[in-house]
Short mmCIF file of C-alpha atoms and ligand atoms in Angstrom, two decimals:
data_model
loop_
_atom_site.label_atom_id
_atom_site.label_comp_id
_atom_site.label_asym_id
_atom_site.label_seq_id
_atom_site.Cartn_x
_atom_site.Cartn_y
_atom_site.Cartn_z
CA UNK A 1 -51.57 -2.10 9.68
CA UNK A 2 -50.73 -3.22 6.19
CA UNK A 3 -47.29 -3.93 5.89
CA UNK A 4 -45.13 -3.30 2.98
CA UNK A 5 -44.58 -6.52 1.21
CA UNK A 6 -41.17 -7.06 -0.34
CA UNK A 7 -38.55 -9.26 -1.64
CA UNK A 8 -34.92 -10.48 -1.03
CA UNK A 9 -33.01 -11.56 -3.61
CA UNK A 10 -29.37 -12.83 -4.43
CA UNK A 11 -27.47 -15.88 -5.84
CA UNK A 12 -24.32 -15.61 -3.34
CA UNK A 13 -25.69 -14.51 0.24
CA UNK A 14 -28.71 -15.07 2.49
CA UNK A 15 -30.24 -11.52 2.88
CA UNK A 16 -32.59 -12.24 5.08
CA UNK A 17 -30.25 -14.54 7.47
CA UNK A 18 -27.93 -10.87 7.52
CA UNK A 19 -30.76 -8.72 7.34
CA UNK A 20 -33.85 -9.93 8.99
CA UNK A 21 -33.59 -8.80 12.45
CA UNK A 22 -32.39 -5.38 11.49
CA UNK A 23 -35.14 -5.01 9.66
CA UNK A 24 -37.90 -6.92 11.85
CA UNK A 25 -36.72 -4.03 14.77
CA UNK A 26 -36.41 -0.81 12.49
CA UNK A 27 -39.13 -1.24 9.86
CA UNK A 28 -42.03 -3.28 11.47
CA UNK A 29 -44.53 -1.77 8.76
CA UNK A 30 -42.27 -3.55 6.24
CA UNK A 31 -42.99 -7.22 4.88
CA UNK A 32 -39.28 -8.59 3.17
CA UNK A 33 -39.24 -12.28 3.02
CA UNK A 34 -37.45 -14.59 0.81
CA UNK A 35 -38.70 -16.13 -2.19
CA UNK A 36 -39.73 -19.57 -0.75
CA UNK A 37 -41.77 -17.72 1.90
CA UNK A 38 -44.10 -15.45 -0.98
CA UNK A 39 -47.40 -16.33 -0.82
CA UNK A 40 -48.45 -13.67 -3.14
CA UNK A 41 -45.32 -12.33 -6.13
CA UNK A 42 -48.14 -10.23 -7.70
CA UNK A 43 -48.47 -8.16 -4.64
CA UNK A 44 -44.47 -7.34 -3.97
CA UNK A 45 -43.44 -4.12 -3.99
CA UNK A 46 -39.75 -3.29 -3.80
CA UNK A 47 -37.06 -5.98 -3.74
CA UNK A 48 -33.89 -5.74 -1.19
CA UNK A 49 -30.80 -7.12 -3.29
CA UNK A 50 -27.11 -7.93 -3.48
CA UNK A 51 -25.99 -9.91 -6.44
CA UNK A 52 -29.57 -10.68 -7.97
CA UNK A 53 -29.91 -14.14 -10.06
CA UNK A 54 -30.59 -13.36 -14.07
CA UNK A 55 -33.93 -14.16 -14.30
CA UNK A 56 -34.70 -13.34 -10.01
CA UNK A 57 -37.05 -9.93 -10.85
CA UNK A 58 -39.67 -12.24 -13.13
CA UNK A 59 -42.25 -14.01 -10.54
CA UNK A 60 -42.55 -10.05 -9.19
CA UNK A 61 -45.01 -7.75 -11.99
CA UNK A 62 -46.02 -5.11 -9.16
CA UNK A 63 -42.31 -3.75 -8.07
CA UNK A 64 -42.23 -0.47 -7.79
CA UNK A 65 -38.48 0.05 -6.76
CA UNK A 66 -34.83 -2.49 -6.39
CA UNK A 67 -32.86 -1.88 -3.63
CA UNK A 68 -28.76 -2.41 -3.40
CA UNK A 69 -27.64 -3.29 -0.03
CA UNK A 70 -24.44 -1.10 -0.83
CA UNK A 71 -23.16 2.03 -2.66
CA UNK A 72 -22.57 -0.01 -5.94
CA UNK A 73 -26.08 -1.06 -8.52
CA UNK A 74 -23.59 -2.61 -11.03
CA UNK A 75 -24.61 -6.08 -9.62
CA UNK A 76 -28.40 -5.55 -9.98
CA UNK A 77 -27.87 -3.37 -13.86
CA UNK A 78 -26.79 -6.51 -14.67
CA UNK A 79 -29.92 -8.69 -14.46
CA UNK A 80 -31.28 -8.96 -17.77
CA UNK A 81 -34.79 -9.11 -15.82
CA UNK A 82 -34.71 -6.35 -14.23
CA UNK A 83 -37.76 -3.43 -14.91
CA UNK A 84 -37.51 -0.53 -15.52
CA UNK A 85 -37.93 1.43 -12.11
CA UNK A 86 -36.47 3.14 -9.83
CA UNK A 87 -32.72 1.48 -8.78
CA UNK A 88 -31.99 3.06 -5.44
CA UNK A 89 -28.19 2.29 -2.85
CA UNK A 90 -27.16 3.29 -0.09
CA UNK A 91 -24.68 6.27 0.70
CA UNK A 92 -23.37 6.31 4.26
CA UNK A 93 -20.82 8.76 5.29
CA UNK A 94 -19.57 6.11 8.15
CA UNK A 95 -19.13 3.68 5.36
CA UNK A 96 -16.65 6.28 3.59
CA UNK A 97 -14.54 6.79 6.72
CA UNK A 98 -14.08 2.95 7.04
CA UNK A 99 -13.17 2.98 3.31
CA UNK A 100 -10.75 5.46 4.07
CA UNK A 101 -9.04 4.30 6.80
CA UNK A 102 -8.87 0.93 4.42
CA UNK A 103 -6.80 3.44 2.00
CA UNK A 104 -4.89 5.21 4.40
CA UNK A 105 -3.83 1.26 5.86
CA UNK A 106 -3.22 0.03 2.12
CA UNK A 107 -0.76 3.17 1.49
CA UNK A 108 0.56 2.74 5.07
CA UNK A 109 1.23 -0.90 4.26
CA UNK A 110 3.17 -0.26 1.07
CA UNK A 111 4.86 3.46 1.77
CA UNK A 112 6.22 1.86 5.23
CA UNK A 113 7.31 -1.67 4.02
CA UNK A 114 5.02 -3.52 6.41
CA UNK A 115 6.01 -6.98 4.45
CA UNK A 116 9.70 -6.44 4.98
CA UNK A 117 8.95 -5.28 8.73
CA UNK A 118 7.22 -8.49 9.25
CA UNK A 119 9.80 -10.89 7.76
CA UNK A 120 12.47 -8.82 9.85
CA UNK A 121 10.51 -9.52 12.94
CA UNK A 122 10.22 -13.05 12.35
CA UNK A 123 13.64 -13.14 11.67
CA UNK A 124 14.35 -11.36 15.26
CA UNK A 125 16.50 -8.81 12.84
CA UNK A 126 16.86 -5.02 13.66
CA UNK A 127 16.86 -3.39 10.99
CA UNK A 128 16.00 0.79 10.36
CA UNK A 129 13.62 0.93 6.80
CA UNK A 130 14.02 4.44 5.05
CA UNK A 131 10.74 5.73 3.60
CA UNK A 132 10.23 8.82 1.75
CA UNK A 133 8.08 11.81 3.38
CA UNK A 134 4.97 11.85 2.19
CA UNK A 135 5.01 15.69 0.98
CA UNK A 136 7.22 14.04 -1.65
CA UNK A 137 4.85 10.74 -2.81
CA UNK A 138 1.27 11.81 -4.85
CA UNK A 139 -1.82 9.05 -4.25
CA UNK A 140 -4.56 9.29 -7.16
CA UNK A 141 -7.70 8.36 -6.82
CA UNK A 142 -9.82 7.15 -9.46
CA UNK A 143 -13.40 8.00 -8.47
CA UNK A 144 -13.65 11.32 -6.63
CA UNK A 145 -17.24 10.41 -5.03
CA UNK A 146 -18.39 9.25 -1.27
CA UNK A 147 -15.66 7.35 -0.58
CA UNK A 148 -12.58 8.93 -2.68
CA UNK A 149 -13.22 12.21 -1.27
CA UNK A 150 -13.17 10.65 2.16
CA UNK A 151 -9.81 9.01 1.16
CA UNK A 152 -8.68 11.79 0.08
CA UNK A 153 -8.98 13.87 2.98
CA UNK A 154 -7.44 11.36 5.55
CA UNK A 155 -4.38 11.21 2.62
CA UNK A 156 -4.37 15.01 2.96
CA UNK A 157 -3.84 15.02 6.84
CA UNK A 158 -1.32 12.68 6.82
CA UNK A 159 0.58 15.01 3.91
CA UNK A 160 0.31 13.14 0.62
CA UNK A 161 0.09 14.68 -2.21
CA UNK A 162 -3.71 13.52 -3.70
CA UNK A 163 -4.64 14.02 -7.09
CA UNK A 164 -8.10 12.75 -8.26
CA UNK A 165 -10.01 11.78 -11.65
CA UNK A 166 -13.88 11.80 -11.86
CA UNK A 167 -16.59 12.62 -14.71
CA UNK A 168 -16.85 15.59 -13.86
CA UNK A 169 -15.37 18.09 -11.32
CA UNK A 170 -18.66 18.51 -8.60
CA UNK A 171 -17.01 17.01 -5.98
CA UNK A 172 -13.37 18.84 -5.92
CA UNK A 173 -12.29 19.38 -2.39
CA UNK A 174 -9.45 21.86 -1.09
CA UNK A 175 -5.82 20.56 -1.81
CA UNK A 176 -6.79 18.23 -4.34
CA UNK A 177 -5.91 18.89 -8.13
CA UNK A 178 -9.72 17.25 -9.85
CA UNK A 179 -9.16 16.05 -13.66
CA UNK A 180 -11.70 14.44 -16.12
CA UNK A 181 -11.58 13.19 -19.45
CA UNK A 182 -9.09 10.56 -20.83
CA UNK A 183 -6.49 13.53 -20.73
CA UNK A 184 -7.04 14.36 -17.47
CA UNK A 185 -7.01 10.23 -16.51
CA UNK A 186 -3.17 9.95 -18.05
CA UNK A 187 -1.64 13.36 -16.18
CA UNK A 188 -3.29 11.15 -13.39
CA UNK A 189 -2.32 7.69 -13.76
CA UNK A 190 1.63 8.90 -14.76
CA UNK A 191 1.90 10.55 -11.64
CA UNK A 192 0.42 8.78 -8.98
CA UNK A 193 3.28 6.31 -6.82
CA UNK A 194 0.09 5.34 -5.10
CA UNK A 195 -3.19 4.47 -7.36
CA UNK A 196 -6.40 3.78 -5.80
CA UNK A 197 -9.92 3.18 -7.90
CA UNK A 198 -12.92 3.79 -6.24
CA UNK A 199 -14.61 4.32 -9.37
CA UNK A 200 -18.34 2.66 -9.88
CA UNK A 201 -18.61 -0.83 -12.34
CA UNK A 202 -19.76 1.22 -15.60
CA UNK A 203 -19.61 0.75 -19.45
CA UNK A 204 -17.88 3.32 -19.30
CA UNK A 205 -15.11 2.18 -16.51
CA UNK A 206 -15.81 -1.56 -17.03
CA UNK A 207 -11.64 -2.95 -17.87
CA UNK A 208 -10.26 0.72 -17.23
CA UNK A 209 -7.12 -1.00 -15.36
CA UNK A 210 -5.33 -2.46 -17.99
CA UNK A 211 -2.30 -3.10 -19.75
CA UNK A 212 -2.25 0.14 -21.61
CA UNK A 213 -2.95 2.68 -18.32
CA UNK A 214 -0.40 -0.02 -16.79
CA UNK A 215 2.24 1.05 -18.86
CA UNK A 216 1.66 4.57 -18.38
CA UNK A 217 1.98 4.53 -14.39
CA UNK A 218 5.72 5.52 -12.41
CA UNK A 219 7.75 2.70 -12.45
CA UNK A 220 7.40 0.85 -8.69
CA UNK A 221 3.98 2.23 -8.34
CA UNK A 222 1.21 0.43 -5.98
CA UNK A 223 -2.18 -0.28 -7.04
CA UNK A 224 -4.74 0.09 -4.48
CA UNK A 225 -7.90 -1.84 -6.04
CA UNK A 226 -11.48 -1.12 -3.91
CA UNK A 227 -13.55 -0.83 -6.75
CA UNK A 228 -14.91 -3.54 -8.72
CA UNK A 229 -13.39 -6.53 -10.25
CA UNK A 230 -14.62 -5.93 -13.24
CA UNK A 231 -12.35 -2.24 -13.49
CA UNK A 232 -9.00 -4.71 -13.57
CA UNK A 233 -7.47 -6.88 -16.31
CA UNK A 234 -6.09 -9.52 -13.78
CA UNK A 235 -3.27 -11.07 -16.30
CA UNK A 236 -2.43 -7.49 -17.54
CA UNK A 237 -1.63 -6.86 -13.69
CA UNK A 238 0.19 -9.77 -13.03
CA UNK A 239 2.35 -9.25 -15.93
CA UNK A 240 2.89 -5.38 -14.89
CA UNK A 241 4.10 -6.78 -11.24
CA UNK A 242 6.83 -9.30 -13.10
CA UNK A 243 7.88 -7.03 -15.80
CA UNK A 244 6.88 -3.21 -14.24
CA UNK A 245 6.11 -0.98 -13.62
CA UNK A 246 3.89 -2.18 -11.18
CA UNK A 247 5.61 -2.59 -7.91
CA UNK A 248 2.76 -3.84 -5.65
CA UNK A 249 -1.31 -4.57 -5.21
CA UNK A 250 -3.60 -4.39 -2.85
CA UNK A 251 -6.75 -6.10 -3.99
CA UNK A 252 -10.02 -6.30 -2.45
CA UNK A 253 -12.35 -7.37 -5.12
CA UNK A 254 -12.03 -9.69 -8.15
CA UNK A 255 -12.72 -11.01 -11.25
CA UNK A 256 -14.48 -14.00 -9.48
CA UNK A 257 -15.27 -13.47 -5.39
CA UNK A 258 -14.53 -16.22 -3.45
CA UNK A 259 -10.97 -15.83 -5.00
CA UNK A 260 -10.37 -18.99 -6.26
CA UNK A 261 -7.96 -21.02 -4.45
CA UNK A 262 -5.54 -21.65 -7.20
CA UNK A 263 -5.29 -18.27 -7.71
CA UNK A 264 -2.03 -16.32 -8.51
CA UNK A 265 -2.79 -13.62 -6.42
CA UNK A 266 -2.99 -15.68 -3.21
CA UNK A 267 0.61 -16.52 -2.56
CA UNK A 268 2.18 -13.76 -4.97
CA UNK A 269 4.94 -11.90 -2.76
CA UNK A 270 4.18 -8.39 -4.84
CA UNK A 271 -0.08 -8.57 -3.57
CA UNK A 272 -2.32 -8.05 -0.30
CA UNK A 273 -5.17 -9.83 -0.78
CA UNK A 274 -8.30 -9.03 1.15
CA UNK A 275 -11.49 -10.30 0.74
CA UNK A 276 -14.61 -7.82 -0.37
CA UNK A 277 -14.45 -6.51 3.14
CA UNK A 278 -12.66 -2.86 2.70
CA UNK A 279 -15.79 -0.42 3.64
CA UNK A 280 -19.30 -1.64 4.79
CA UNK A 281 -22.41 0.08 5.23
CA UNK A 282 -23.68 -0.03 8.66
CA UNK A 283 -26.61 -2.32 8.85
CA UNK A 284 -29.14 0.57 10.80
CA UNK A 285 -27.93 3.08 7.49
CA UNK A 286 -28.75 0.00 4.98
CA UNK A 287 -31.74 -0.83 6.57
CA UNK A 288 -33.19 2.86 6.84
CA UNK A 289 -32.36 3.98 3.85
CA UNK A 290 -34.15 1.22 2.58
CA UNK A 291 -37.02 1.11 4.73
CA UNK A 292 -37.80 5.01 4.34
CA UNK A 293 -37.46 4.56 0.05
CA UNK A 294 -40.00 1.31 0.46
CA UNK A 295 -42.53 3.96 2.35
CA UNK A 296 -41.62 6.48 -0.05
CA UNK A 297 -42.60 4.13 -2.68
CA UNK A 298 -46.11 3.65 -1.63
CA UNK A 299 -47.01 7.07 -0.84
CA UNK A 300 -46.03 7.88 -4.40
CA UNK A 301 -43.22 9.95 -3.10
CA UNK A 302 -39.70 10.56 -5.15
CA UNK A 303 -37.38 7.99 -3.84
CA UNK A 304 -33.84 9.76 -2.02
CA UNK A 305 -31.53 6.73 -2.96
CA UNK A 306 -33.00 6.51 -7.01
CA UNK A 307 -29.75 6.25 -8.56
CA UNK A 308 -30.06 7.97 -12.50
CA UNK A 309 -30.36 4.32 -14.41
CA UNK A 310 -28.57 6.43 -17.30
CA UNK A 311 -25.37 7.46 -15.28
CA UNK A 312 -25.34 4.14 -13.54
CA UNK A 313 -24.17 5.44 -10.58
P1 NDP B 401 -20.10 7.87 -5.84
O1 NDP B 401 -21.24 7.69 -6.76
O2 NDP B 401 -20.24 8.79 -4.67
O3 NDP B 401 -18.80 8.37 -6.67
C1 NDP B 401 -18.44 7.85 -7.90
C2 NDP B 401 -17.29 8.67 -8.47
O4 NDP B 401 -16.83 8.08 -9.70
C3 NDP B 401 -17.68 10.12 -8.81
O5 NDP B 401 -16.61 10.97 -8.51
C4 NDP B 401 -17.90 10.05 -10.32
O6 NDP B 401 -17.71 11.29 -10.98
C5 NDP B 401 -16.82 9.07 -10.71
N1 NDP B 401 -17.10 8.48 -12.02
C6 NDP B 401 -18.18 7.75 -12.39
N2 NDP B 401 -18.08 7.39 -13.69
C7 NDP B 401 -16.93 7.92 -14.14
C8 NDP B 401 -16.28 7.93 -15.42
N3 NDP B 401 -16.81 7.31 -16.47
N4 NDP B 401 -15.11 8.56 -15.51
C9 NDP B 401 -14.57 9.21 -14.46
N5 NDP B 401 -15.13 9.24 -13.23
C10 NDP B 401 -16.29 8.61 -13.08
O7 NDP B 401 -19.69 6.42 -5.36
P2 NDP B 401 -18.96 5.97 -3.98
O8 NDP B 401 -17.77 6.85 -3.76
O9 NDP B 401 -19.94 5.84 -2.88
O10 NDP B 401 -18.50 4.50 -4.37
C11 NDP B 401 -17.65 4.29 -5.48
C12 NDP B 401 -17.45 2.81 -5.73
O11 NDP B 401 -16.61 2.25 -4.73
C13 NDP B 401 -18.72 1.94 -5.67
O12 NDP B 401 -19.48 2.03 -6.85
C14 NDP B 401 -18.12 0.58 -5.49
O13 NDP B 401 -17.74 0.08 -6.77
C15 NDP B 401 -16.85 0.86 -4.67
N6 NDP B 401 -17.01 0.45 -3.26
C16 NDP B 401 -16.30 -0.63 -2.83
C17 NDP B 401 -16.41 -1.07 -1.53
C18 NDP B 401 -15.58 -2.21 -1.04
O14 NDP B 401 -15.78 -2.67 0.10
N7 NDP B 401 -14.61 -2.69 -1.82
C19 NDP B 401 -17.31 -0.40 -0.57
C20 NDP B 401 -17.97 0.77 -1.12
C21 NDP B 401 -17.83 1.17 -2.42
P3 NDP B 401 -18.63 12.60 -10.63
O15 NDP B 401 -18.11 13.10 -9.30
O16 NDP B 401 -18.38 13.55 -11.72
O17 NDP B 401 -20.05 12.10 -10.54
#
């Protein structure tokens, strides 16, 4: 049998050290090594990547497809090296139900005073919290694909109110008012107690949580960031938390990942700070997704994961 012969590549985690085994016992036919094991660049075919280096797509002049371990290619777009073919990701329904319940926990968190709760605890103090019902507090989510709709409909059956933004309305869902455009974005953003963006890195939504849609949101609202760091002016947030309206922040990705230690965000008594870990994709989906695009590939077949380079998304 001649296997497949591929490529890992990233600057920040081993692929092969996560990946390897998944894919020795799924995709035998497959040959993914990393770049100090390549005997032969001219004969790759499709590279496996998170987070590729500048310059990593060069030694490799026969790659028919690049491969993103997870539902975002804004890492890979990025790579001024990178040839024009076919940019494929993952999309894995089990990964938008973790996302969800990630939402539905950050809301929880926030709507139900879980900081206060665990100060009165430690503090052996009884003490009743009010909360309003949720029929009466609206959650919008930026990003109405794979994962918001998923948010959205565990939102929906705990009786928030969910309002939504995307490009365009394909993917409006029953009890959910849909808007697009930059119109459609401020009814959004000056309604929602509860903001979440689950919008793909873009030019388009590259620095779209900033100052200016800041200053437009209820006063005391919650940001619920899951998208990229890229989407979020960091000082225009911390400056909305001291001055308002922002009343709280749940972050999962940033500006730089590791968080730096010396961060702000780290010990600021307004932010949850989790680390890059709201919604994976199960390694089996990643790996045969991946796996089934790679044969795809060399039976001259359309890829099912090609993302449209021109939407970049
Ligand atoms: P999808 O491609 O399924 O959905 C993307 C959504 O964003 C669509 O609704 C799309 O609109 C909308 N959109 C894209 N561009 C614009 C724009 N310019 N203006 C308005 N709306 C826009 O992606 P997923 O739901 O699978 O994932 C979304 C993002 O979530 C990922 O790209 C990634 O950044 C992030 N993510 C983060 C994870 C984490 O652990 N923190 C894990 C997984 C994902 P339309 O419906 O019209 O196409």
């Amino acid at each position: 049998m001649t296997r497949i012969p591929g490529v890992y590549l990233s600057r920040s985690i081993d692929l092969e050290a996560i990946f390897g085994e998944t894919f020795a016992r799924l995709a035998p036919d497959l040959d993914l090594r990393a770049p100090d094991r390549i005997e032969d660049p001219g004969a790759v075919r499709f590279a496996v990547c998170w987070e590729p280096a500048d310059d990593a797509f060069l030694p490799y002049p026969a790659l028919g497809m690049v491969a993103s371990i997870a539902a975002g290619i804004d890492g890979i777009v990025a790579a001024s090296s990178l040839p024009d073919v076919p940019v494929t990701r993952v999309r894995d329904p089990e990964q938008a139900k973790i996302m969800a319940g990630h939402v539905v926990w950050n809301v929880l968190w926030w709507h139900r005073r879980f900081r206060e709760r665990l100060a009165h605890q430690a503090a052996r103090r009884w003490e009743r919290l009010s909360h309003h019902a949720p029929s009466t507090v609206t959650v919008g989510i930026l990003g109405f694909g794979l994962m918001g709709r998923a948010s959205a409909e565990a939102l929906l059956a705990l009786g928030f109110r969910v309002i939504g933004w995307a490009r365009t309305t394909s993917g409006a869902i029953d009890g959910v008012r849909l808007e697009t455009g930059a119109e459609g974005l401020e009814r959004v953003v000056g309604e929602a107690d509860f903001l979440v963006n689950l919008l793909p890195l873009t030019a388009q939504t590259r620095g779209l949580l900033s100052a200016d849609l800041f200053a437009r949101m209820p006063q005391g609202a919650v940001l619920i960031q899951v998208g990229r760091g890229a989407h979020l002016d960091e000082a225009a947030l911390l400056a909305a938390l001291e001055t308002g309206p922002i009343g709280g922040a749940s972050l999962d990705v940033f500006a730089v990942e590791p968080l730096p230690s010396d961060h702000p965000f780290w010990t600021h008594p307004k932010v949850l700070v989790t680390s890059h870990d709201a919604a994976e994709a199960g390694f089996e989906t990643i790996v045969g997704s991946i796996a089934e695009d790679a044969r795809r590939l060399v039976a001259g077949l359309p890829l099912l994961g090609a993302v449209p380079r021109d939407r970049g998304y």
